[in-house]
mmCIF file of C-alpha atoms (C1' of nucleotides) in Angstrom:
data_model
loop_
_atom_site.group_PDB
_atom_site.id
_atom_site.type_symbol
_atom_site.label_atom_id
_atom_site.label_comp_id
_atom_site.label_asym_id
_atom_site.label_seq_id
_atom_site.Cartn_x
_atom_site.Cartn_y
_atom_site.Cartn_z
ATOM 1 C CA UNK X 125 176.330 57.531 -10.559
ATOM 2 C CA UNK X 126 178.315 56.399 -7.511
ATOM 3 C CA UNK X 127 181.383 58.457 -6.711
ATOM 4 C CA UNK X 128 184.521 56.321 -6.532
ATOM 5 C CA UNK X 129 186.270 57.083 -3.240
ATOM 6 C CA UNK X 130 189.790 55.862 -2.565
ATOM 7 C CA UNK X 131 190.132 53.739 0.580
ATOM 8 C CA UNK X 132 191.975 55.371 3.491
ATOM 9 C CA UNK X 133 193.583 52.181 4.809
ATOM 10 C CA UNK X 134 195.207 53.928 7.770
ATOM 11 C CA UNK X 135 191.937 55.282 9.155
ATOM 12 C CA UNK X 136 190.095 52.026 8.517
ATOM 13 C CA UNK X 137 192.900 50.136 10.251
ATOM 14 C CA UNK X 138 192.444 52.253 13.370
ATOM 15 C CA UNK X 139 188.656 51.573 13.301
ATOM 16 C CA UNK X 140 187.948 47.993 14.398
ATOM 17 C CA UNK X 141 185.541 46.776 11.700
ATOM 18 C CA UNK X 142 184.146 44.200 14.126
ATOM 19 C CA UNK X 143 182.422 47.192 15.702
ATOM 20 C CA UNK X 144 180.180 47.262 12.618
ATOM 21 C CA UNK X 145 179.091 43.692 13.373
ATOM 22 C CA UNK X 146 178.382 44.682 16.987
ATOM 23 C CA UNK X 147 176.420 47.733 15.811
ATOM 24 C CA UNK X 148 174.371 45.593 13.418
ATOM 25 C CA UNK X 149 173.559 43.131 16.211
ATOM 26 C CA UNK X 150 172.480 46.027 18.459
ATOM 27 C CA UNK X 151 170.247 47.399 15.711
ATOM 28 C CA UNK X 152 168.593 44.024 15.215
ATOM 29 C CA UNK X 153 168.182 43.116 18.915
ATOM 30 C CA UNK X 154 167.690 46.609 20.426
ATOM 31 C CA UNK X 155 169.316 45.121 23.540
ATOM 32 C CA UNK X 156 172.945 44.946 24.667
ATOM 33 C CA UNK X 157 172.413 41.578 26.364
ATOM 34 C CA UNK X 158 170.592 39.983 23.409
ATOM 35 C CA UNK X 159 173.110 41.436 20.948
ATOM 36 C CA UNK X 160 175.891 39.879 23.032
ATOM 37 C CA UNK X 161 174.134 36.477 22.945
ATOM 38 C CA UNK X 162 173.776 36.838 19.178
ATOM 39 C CA UNK X 163 177.566 37.338 18.792
ATOM 40 C CA UNK X 164 178.388 34.687 21.442
ATOM 41 C CA UNK X 165 180.222 37.184 23.685
ATOM 42 C CA UNK X 166 179.437 38.382 27.201
ATOM 43 C CA UNK X 167 177.246 41.385 27.900
ATOM 44 C CA UNK X 168 180.128 43.561 29.240
ATOM 45 C CA UNK X 169 182.089 43.002 26.032
ATOM 46 C CA UNK X 170 179.113 44.226 24.011
ATOM 47 C CA UNK X 171 178.776 47.164 26.357
ATOM 48 C CA UNK X 172 182.459 47.973 25.716
ATOM 49 C CA UNK X 173 181.796 47.794 21.974
ATOM 50 C CA UNK X 174 178.877 50.195 22.296
ATOM 51 C CA UNK X 175 181.009 52.552 24.375
ATOM 52 C CA UNK X 176 183.751 52.532 21.718
ATOM 53 C CA UNK X 177 181.199 53.176 18.963
ATOM 54 C CA UNK X 178 179.764 56.088 20.952
ATOM 55 C CA UNK X 179 183.248 57.607 21.303
ATOM 56 C CA UNK X 180 184.211 57.103 17.643
ATOM 57 C CA UNK X 181 180.911 58.325 16.168
ATOM 58 C CA UNK X 182 180.431 61.015 18.851
ATOM 59 C CA UNK X 183 176.783 60.047 19.339
ATOM 60 C CA UNK X 184 174.850 58.082 21.972
ATOM 61 C CA UNK X 185 173.610 55.793 19.139
ATOM 62 C CA UNK X 186 171.241 53.898 21.511
ATOM 63 C CA UNK X 187 169.317 55.361 24.438
ATOM 64 C CA UNK X 188 167.507 53.199 26.918
ATOM 65 C CA UNK X 189 163.721 53.681 26.842
ATOM 66 C CA UNK X 190 162.218 51.289 29.362
ATOM 67 C CA UNK X 191 163.353 47.777 28.372
ATOM 68 C CA UNK X 192 164.418 48.792 24.868
ATOM 69 C CA UNK X 193 167.622 50.416 23.531
ATOM 70 C CA UNK X 194 166.168 52.965 21.109
ATOM 71 C CA UNK X 195 168.465 53.966 18.182
ATOM 72 C CA UNK X 196 169.159 57.671 17.700
ATOM 73 C CA UNK X 197 168.659 59.444 14.363
ATOM 74 C CA UNK X 198 172.422 59.140 13.721
ATOM 75 C CA UNK X 199 172.279 55.377 14.417
ATOM 76 C CA UNK X 200 169.371 54.891 12.002
ATOM 77 C CA UNK X 201 171.312 56.639 9.205
ATOM 78 C CA UNK X 202 174.511 54.726 10.016
ATOM 79 C CA UNK X 203 172.575 51.429 10.032
ATOM 80 C CA UNK X 204 171.746 51.634 6.320
ATOM 81 C CA UNK X 205 175.414 51.841 5.353
ATOM 82 C CA UNK X 206 176.444 49.121 7.810
ATOM 83 C CA UNK X 207 173.765 46.729 6.511
ATOM 84 C CA UNK X 208 175.056 47.140 2.939
ATOM 85 C CA UNK X 209 178.698 46.756 3.934
ATOM 86 C CA UNK X 210 178.113 43.582 5.951
ATOM 87 C CA UNK X 211 175.822 41.924 3.460
ATOM 88 C CA UNK X 212 178.212 42.571 0.543
ATOM 89 C CA UNK X 213 181.175 41.405 2.611
ATOM 90 C CA UNK X 214 179.384 38.199 3.591
ATOM 91 C CA UNK X 215 178.438 37.583 -0.036
ATOM 92 C CA UNK X 216 182.061 38.030 -1.114
ATOM 93 C CA UNK X 217 183.245 35.587 1.565
ATOM 94 C CA UNK X 218 180.718 32.786 1.058
ATOM 95 C CA UNK X 219 180.493 32.911 -2.745
ATOM 96 C CA UNK X 220 183.090 30.475 -4.101
ATOM 97 C CA UNK X 221 185.361 31.651 -6.925
ATOM 98 C CA UNK X 222 183.974 30.193 -10.133
ATOM 99 C CA UNK X 223 184.990 30.713 -13.713
ATOM 100 C CA UNK X 224 182.260 30.862 -16.321
ATOM 101 C CA UNK X 225 183.987 30.837 -19.713
ATOM 102 C CA UNK X 226 180.889 31.906 -21.624
ATOM 103 C CA UNK X 227 180.577 35.012 -19.406
ATOM 104 C CA UNK X 228 184.259 35.782 -18.808
ATOM 105 C CA UNK X 229 186.038 38.807 -20.280
ATOM 106 C CA UNK X 230 189.775 38.167 -20.136
ATOM 107 C CA UNK X 231 192.970 38.195 -22.162
ATOM 108 C CA UNK X 232 195.211 35.130 -21.762
ATOM 109 C CA UNK X 233 198.853 35.681 -22.604
ATOM 110 C CA UNK X 234 200.359 32.395 -23.708
ATOM 111 C CA UNK X 235 203.978 31.831 -24.617
ATOM 112 C CA UNK X 236 204.511 29.190 -27.289
ATOM 113 C CA UNK X 237 207.342 27.522 -29.036
ATOM 114 C CA UNK X 238 206.581 28.099 -32.696
ATOM 115 C CA UNK X 239 205.409 24.534 -33.465
ATOM 116 C CA UNK X 240 202.737 24.787 -30.799
ATOM 117 C CA UNK X 241 201.781 28.305 -31.826
ATOM 118 C CA UNK X 242 201.103 27.158 -35.389
ATOM 119 C CA UNK X 243 199.263 24.019 -34.326
ATOM 120 C CA UNK X 244 197.288 25.209 -31.324
ATOM 121 C CA UNK X 245 196.366 28.850 -31.861
ATOM 122 C CA UNK X 246 193.992 28.202 -34.810
ATOM 123 C CA UNK X 247 192.117 25.517 -32.850
ATOM 124 C CA UNK X 248 192.193 27.605 -29.692
ATOM 125 C CA UNK X 249 190.683 30.521 -31.616
ATOM 126 C CA UNK X 250 187.925 28.305 -33.007
ATOM 127 C CA UNK X 251 187.152 26.860 -29.571
ATOM 128 C CA UNK X 252 187.073 30.300 -27.895
ATOM 129 C CA UNK X 253 184.885 31.750 -30.636
ATOM 130 C CA UNK X 254 182.370 28.998 -29.996
ATOM 131 C CA UNK X 255 182.392 28.623 -26.207
ATOM 132 C CA UNK X 256 184.060 31.686 -24.694
ATOM 133 C CA UNK X 257 183.701 34.725 -26.979
ATOM 134 C CA UNK X 258 184.856 37.160 -24.260
ATOM 135 C CA UNK X 259 188.192 35.404 -23.826
ATOM 136 C CA UNK X 260 191.049 36.485 -26.049
ATOM 137 C CA UNK X 261 194.471 34.919 -26.517
ATOM 138 C CA UNK X 262 197.629 36.932 -26.948
ATOM 139 C CA UNK X 263 200.149 34.421 -28.308
ATOM 140 C CA UNK X 264 203.844 35.106 -28.429
ATOM 141 C CA UNK X 265 206.974 33.134 -29.215
ATOM 142 C CA UNK X 266 208.959 32.544 -26.039
ATOM 143 C CA UNK X 267 212.569 31.486 -25.695
ATOM 144 C CA UNK X 268 212.754 28.387 -23.426
ATOM 145 C CA UNK X 269 215.409 30.111 -21.347
ATOM 146 C CA UNK X 270 213.111 33.068 -20.636
ATOM 147 C CA UNK X 271 209.769 31.375 -20.063
ATOM 148 C CA UNK X 272 210.066 31.069 -16.269
ATOM 149 C CA UNK X 273 211.146 34.680 -15.865
ATOM 150 C CA UNK X 274 208.177 35.808 -17.982
ATOM 151 C CA UNK X 275 205.878 33.776 -15.709
ATOM 152 C CA UNK X 276 207.498 35.296 -12.613
ATOM 153 C CA UNK X 277 207.128 38.807 -14.040
ATOM 154 C CA UNK X 278 203.480 38.123 -14.906
ATOM 155 C CA UNK X 279 204.184 38.837 -18.579
ATOM 156 C CA UNK X 280 202.573 35.532 -19.645
ATOM 157 C CA UNK X 281 199.929 33.341 -17.970
ATOM 158 C CA UNK X 282 201.010 30.027 -19.503
ATOM 159 C CA UNK X 283 203.901 28.610 -21.470
ATOM 160 C CA UNK X 284 203.486 25.771 -23.957
ATOM 161 C CA UNK X 285 206.611 24.347 -25.520
ATOM 162 C CA UNK X 286 209.960 22.734 -24.956
ATOM 163 C CA UNK X 287 210.294 23.938 -21.356
ATOM 164 C CA UNK X 288 211.909 22.472 -18.231
ATOM 165 C CA UNK X 289 210.705 22.358 -14.616
ATOM 166 C CA UNK X 290 211.825 25.823 -13.485
ATOM 167 C CA UNK X 291 211.846 26.067 -9.680
ATOM 168 C CA UNK X 292 209.337 25.704 -6.841
ATOM 169 C CA UNK X 293 207.510 28.824 -8.040
ATOM 170 C CA UNK X 294 206.503 26.966 -11.209
ATOM 171 C CA UNK X 295 204.342 24.021 -12.202
ATOM 172 C CA UNK X 296 204.766 21.853 -15.278
ATOM 173 C CA UNK X 297 202.837 19.092 -16.985
ATOM 174 C CA UNK X 298 204.041 16.956 -19.885
ATOM 175 C CA UNK X 299 201.836 17.269 -22.985
ATOM 176 C CA UNK X 300 203.476 14.922 -25.496
ATOM 177 C CA UNK X 301 206.779 13.509 -26.728
ATOM 178 C CA UNK X 302 208.217 15.061 -29.892
ATOM 179 C CA UNK X 303 209.562 13.364 -33.012
ATOM 180 C CA UNK X 304 211.157 14.868 -36.125
ATOM 181 C CA UNK X 305 210.744 14.506 -39.903
ATOM 182 C CA UNK X 306 212.423 16.011 -42.945
ATOM 183 C CA UNK X 307 210.862 17.846 -45.861
ATOM 184 C CA UNK X 308 212.266 19.304 -49.079
ATOM 185 C CA UNK X 309 211.228 20.512 -52.535
ATOM 186 C CA UNK X 310 211.495 17.443 -54.876
ATOM 187 C CA UNK X 311 211.872 19.787 -57.858
ATOM 188 C CA UNK X 312 215.065 21.250 -56.370
ATOM 189 C CA UNK X 313 216.481 18.199 -54.572
ATOM 190 C CA UNK X 314 216.576 14.753 -56.156
ATOM 191 C CA UNK X 315 216.604 12.465 -53.129
ATOM 192 C CA UNK X 316 215.721 8.772 -52.687
ATOM 193 C CA UNK X 317 212.592 7.878 -50.672
ATOM 194 C CA UNK X 318 214.768 6.575 -47.848
ATOM 195 C CA UNK X 319 217.590 8.906 -46.851
ATOM 196 C CA UNK X 320 220.832 7.481 -45.491
ATOM 197 C CA UNK X 321 222.867 9.210 -42.788
ATOM 198 C CA UNK X 322 225.680 10.427 -45.058
ATOM 199 C CA UNK X 323 223.303 11.887 -47.644
ATOM 200 C CA UNK X 324 221.355 13.676 -44.914
ATOM 201 C CA UNK X 325 224.427 15.143 -43.217
ATOM 202 C CA UNK X 326 225.874 16.132 -46.598
ATOM 203 C CA UNK X 327 222.888 18.301 -47.534
ATOM 204 C CA UNK X 328 222.439 21.994 -46.764
ATOM 205 C CA UNK X 329 219.818 22.508 -44.031
ATOM 206 C CA UNK X 330 217.088 24.873 -42.915
ATOM 207 C CA UNK X 331 216.165 24.782 -39.209
ATOM 208 C CA UNK X 332 213.982 26.512 -36.686
ATOM 209 C CA UNK X 333 215.970 28.474 -34.119
ATOM 210 C CA UNK X 334 214.714 30.697 -31.339
ATOM 211 C CA UNK X 335 218.227 31.135 -30.010
ATOM 212 C CA UNK X 336 221.288 32.938 -31.302
ATOM 213 C CA UNK X 337 222.789 29.607 -32.399
ATOM 214 C CA UNK X 338 222.286 28.840 -36.096
ATOM 215 C CA UNK X 339 222.197 25.108 -35.289
ATOM 216 C CA UNK X 340 218.679 25.690 -34.008
ATOM 217 C CA UNK X 341 216.449 23.868 -31.522
ATOM 218 C CA UNK X 342 217.904 20.431 -32.342
ATOM 219 C CA UNK X 343 221.406 21.619 -31.547
ATOM 220 C CA UNK X 344 221.593 19.663 -28.264
ATOM 221 C CA UNK X 345 220.277 16.479 -29.903
ATOM 222 C CA UNK X 346 222.914 16.757 -32.676
ATOM 223 C CA UNK X 347 225.698 17.339 -30.153
ATOM 224 C CA UNK X 348 224.693 14.165 -28.265
ATOM 225 C CA UNK X 349 225.327 12.048 -31.376
ATOM 226 C CA UNK X 350 228.336 14.139 -32.427
ATOM 227 C CA UNK X 351 226.851 15.385 -35.729
ATOM 228 C CA UNK X 352 227.235 18.870 -37.174
ATOM 229 C CA UNK X 353 224.932 20.047 -39.984
ATOM 230 C CA UNK X 354 225.640 22.556 -42.700
ATOM 231 C CA UNK X 355 222.880 25.009 -41.783
ATOM 232 C CA UNK X 356 222.130 27.531 -44.501
ATOM 233 C CA UNK X 357 219.062 29.162 -42.929
ATOM 234 C CA UNK X 358 217.800 29.266 -39.330
ATOM 235 C CA UNK X 359 214.632 31.217 -38.484
ATOM 236 C CA UNK X 360 212.282 31.379 -35.506
ATOM 237 C CA UNK X 361 209.115 30.658 -37.541
ATOM 238 C CA UNK X 362 208.214 27.348 -39.173
ATOM 239 C CA UNK X 363 206.576 29.191 -42.021
ATOM 240 C CA UNK X 364 209.883 30.883 -42.874
ATOM 241 C CA UNK X 365 211.709 27.562 -42.828
ATOM 242 C CA UNK X 366 209.050 25.879 -45.001
ATOM 243 C CA UNK X 367 209.131 28.692 -47.572
ATOM 244 C CA UNK X 368 212.945 28.640 -47.568
ATOM 245 C CA UNK X 369 212.832 24.945 -48.404
ATOM 246 C CA UNK X 370 210.254 25.656 -51.107
ATOM 247 C CA UNK X 371 212.545 28.201 -52.797
ATOM 248 C CA UNK X 372 216.011 26.696 -52.234
ATOM 249 C CA UNK X 373 217.679 23.244 -52.503
ATOM 250 C CA UNK X 374 217.623 22.779 -48.730
ATOM 251 C CA UNK X 375 216.244 20.115 -46.415
ATOM 252 C CA UNK X 376 214.315 21.062 -43.280
ATOM 253 C CA UNK X 377 214.156 18.976 -40.095
ATOM 254 C CA UNK X 378 210.971 19.841 -38.263
ATOM 255 C CA UNK X 379 208.536 18.383 -35.722
ATOM 256 C CA UNK X 380 206.568 15.531 -37.287
ATOM 257 C CA UNK X 381 203.235 17.231 -36.564
ATOM 258 C CA UNK X 382 204.268 20.307 -38.570
ATOM 259 C CA UNK X 383 205.619 18.280 -41.470
ATOM 260 C CA UNK X 384 202.519 16.093 -41.724
ATOM 261 C CA UNK X 385 200.212 19.084 -41.565
ATOM 262 C CA UNK X 386 201.993 21.538 -43.875
ATOM 263 C CA UNK X 387 204.399 19.676 -46.221
ATOM 264 C CA UNK X 388 201.546 18.611 -48.503
ATOM 265 C CA UNK X 389 200.147 22.150 -48.634
ATOM 266 C CA UNK X 390 203.541 23.423 -49.819
ATOM 267 C CA UNK X 391 204.058 20.563 -52.299
ATOM 268 C CA UNK X 392 207.071 19.316 -50.343
ATOM 269 C CA UNK X 393 208.320 15.740 -50.167
ATOM 270 C CA UNK X 394 208.915 14.140 -46.766
ATOM 271 C CA UNK X 395 211.386 11.648 -45.359
ATOM 272 C CA UNK X 396 212.322 10.032 -42.066
ATOM 273 C CA UNK X 397 215.337 11.534 -40.271
ATOM 274 C CA UNK X 398 218.193 8.987 -40.671
ATOM 275 C CA UNK X 399 219.615 9.882 -37.248
ATOM 276 C CA UNK X 400 218.648 8.929 -33.708
ATOM 277 C CA UNK X 401 217.636 12.442 -32.627
ATOM 278 C CA UNK X 402 216.076 12.615 -29.171
ATOM 279 C CA UNK X 403 214.450 15.980 -28.551
ATOM 280 C CA UNK X 404 212.833 17.327 -25.395
ATOM 281 C CA UNK X 405 209.109 16.708 -24.875
ATOM 282 C CA UNK X 406 206.489 19.453 -25.081
ATOM 283 C CA UNK X 407 205.278 20.696 -21.710
ATOM 284 C CA UNK X 408 202.922 23.273 -20.312
ATOM 285 C CA UNK X 409 204.313 25.528 -17.550
ATOM 286 C CA UNK X 410 202.621 28.041 -15.289
ATOM 287 C CA UNK X 411 203.373 29.848 -12.033
ATOM 288 C CA UNK X 412 202.539 28.227 -8.688
ATOM 289 C CA UNK X 413 200.700 31.451 -7.805
ATOM 290 C CA UNK X 414 198.118 30.770 -10.546
ATOM 291 C CA UNK X 415 197.856 27.048 -9.778
ATOM 292 C CA UNK X 416 194.438 27.422 -8.121
ATOM 293 C CA UNK X 417 193.170 30.288 -10.258
ATOM 294 C CA UNK X 418 189.942 28.975 -11.859
ATOM 295 C CA UNK X 419 190.531 30.891 -15.110
ATOM 296 C CA UNK X 420 194.074 29.579 -15.446
ATOM 297 C CA UNK X 421 192.901 26.054 -14.580
ATOM 298 C CA UNK X 422 190.235 26.273 -17.273
ATOM 299 C CA UNK X 423 192.693 27.429 -19.944
ATOM 300 C CA UNK X 424 195.150 24.666 -18.987
ATOM 301 C CA UNK X 425 192.429 22.064 -19.359
ATOM 302 C CA UNK X 426 191.503 23.471 -22.790
ATOM 303 C CA UNK X 427 195.122 23.400 -23.987
ATOM 304 C CA UNK X 428 195.532 19.818 -22.736
ATOM 305 C CA UNK X 429 192.324 18.791 -24.492
ATOM 306 C CA UNK X 430 193.333 20.410 -27.791
ATOM 307 C CA UNK X 431 196.803 18.870 -27.641
ATOM 308 C CA UNK X 432 195.426 15.395 -26.959
ATOM 309 C CA UNK X 433 193.266 15.765 -30.068
ATOM 310 C CA UNK X 434 196.538 15.800 -32.078
ATOM 311 C CA UNK X 435 197.956 12.720 -30.384
ATOM 312 C "C1'" DT M 127 166.069 43.413 34.985
ATOM 313 C "C1'" DG M 128 169.497 45.068 32.216
ATOM 314 C "C1'" DG M 129 173.299 48.394 31.244
ATOM 315 C "C1'" DA M 130 177.712 50.218 33.123
ATOM 316 C "C1'" DT M 131 182.086 49.717 35.353
ATOM 317 C "C1'" DG M 132 186.354 47.957 37.772
ATOM 318 C "C1'" DA M 133 189.650 44.181 38.295
ATOM 319 C "C1'" DC M 134 191.904 40.661 36.240
ATOM 320 C "C1'" DA M 135 193.280 37.274 32.472
ATOM 321 C "C1'" DT M 136 194.258 36.423 27.836
ATOM 322 C "C1'" DT M 137 195.646 37.607 23.351
ATOM 323 C "C1'" DA M 138 197.692 40.347 19.750
ATOM 324 C "C1'" DC M 139 201.006 43.412 18.312
ATOM 325 C "C1'" DC M 140 205.419 45.651 18.115
ATOM 326 C "C1'" DA M 141 210.250 46.490 18.753
ATOM 327 C "C1'" DA M 142 214.724 44.938 20.019
ATOM 328 C "C1'" DA M 143 218.140 41.396 20.198
ATOM 329 C "C1'" DG M 144 220.256 37.314 18.563
ATOM 330 C "C1'" DC M 145 221.186 34.025 15.035
ATOM 331 C "C1'" DC M 146 222.073 32.247 10.354
ATOM 332 C "C1'" DG H 188 219.532 41.294 5.254
ATOM 333 C "C1'" DG H 189 216.057 38.277 6.721
ATOM 334 C "C1'" DC H 190 214.082 35.255 10.095
ATOM 335 C "C1'" DT H 191 213.084 33.825 14.879
ATOM 336 C "C1'" DT H 192 212.702 34.618 19.705
ATOM 337 C "C1'" DT H 193 211.609 37.363 23.654
ATOM 338 C "C1'" DG H 194 209.709 40.882 26.586
ATOM 339 C "C1'" DG H 195 206.800 44.981 27.094
ATOM 340 C "C1'" DT H 196 202.436 47.201 26.025
ATOM 341 C "C1'" DA H 197 197.798 47.781 24.479
ATOM 342 C "C1'" DA H 198 193.458 45.859 23.309
ATOM 343 C "C1'" DT H 199 189.814 42.803 24.278
ATOM 344 C "C1'" DG H 200 187.057 39.554 26.910
ATOM 345 C "C1'" DT H 201 185.163 37.611 31.325
ATOM 346 C "C1'" DC H 202 183.673 37.785 36.050
ATOM 347 C "C1'" DA H 203 181.801 40.189 39.802
ATOM 348 C "C1'" DT H 204 179.373 43.907 41.251
ATOM 349 C "C1'" DC H 205 176.960 48.313 41.309
ATOM 350 C "C1'" DC H 206 173.217 51.278 39.993
ATOM 351 C "C1'" DA H 207 168.984 53.195 37.645
#
DNA sequence: TGGATGACATTACCAAAGCC
DNA sequence: GGCTTTGGTAATGTCATCCA
């Protein structure tokens, strides 16, 4: 088993690694002049390189035998290591960075607003299980006000939710516009099929809130139209809000996608929101530093594809 | 003929000073 | 405090030449 040796950067810095290239050329050509031609430098420059190598390695390295520069025993041993170093370095330089999802082993940390977490994570899990079994997703609810800091601190790789542009360290793409619907338990609330504004405002409400404010995520939209709701329950998870509505005579105002997907499962009735509520669109945000990272690019494309399947 | 060496030119690096 | 400019120094390369 190879011993792992820590790199002494200071000593390597003081040793010009181009000397290894010069040494390799000398080994292959067995001639200072031909080695110089190979590296497209003049013969004296190569001679200087050989002189420096002789000083650093405290060995003649090459001795002239007739027309040939014959390597010493020390040079022959050194050559094996140099060959490996240069060939691996060249391979690392010329091999483009590619991301192979079926081979990759990686954990993606994605911050979601709770609607997107509920809608996307199950499909993301199914997709990864099928096409990229080594990739895992660590999902977490992220406050819109914190998402850019979490990206900066490398706590999350992507954010998907109701997020703004951030600054020039961040990138954002719009995924879809949001709309809202209401749902309630028809056994606890006797409401007409079409709700009017006064009836809606007069009810007790359950809302999703990832902030301290009980008015929840639609707080700004309500303020714009000068409406205040009587909020009985505000919780960060949609599931909590849906079960609250199931148990209590409350009405929930939630993203249309959530209502259409889960209201039926809970036996809840649905209704249009009788207010002109304009809420922020759903975006995906990431750090500029990971903009060209193939793995991050791949995950962004997968999220975009899964989201478009809902549209 | 081919490697080694001295003189000179160019380039890179570093530290100090000035500016915002 | 951070960035840019400037001048000094060291490293590196080329040319010319010497020597084995």
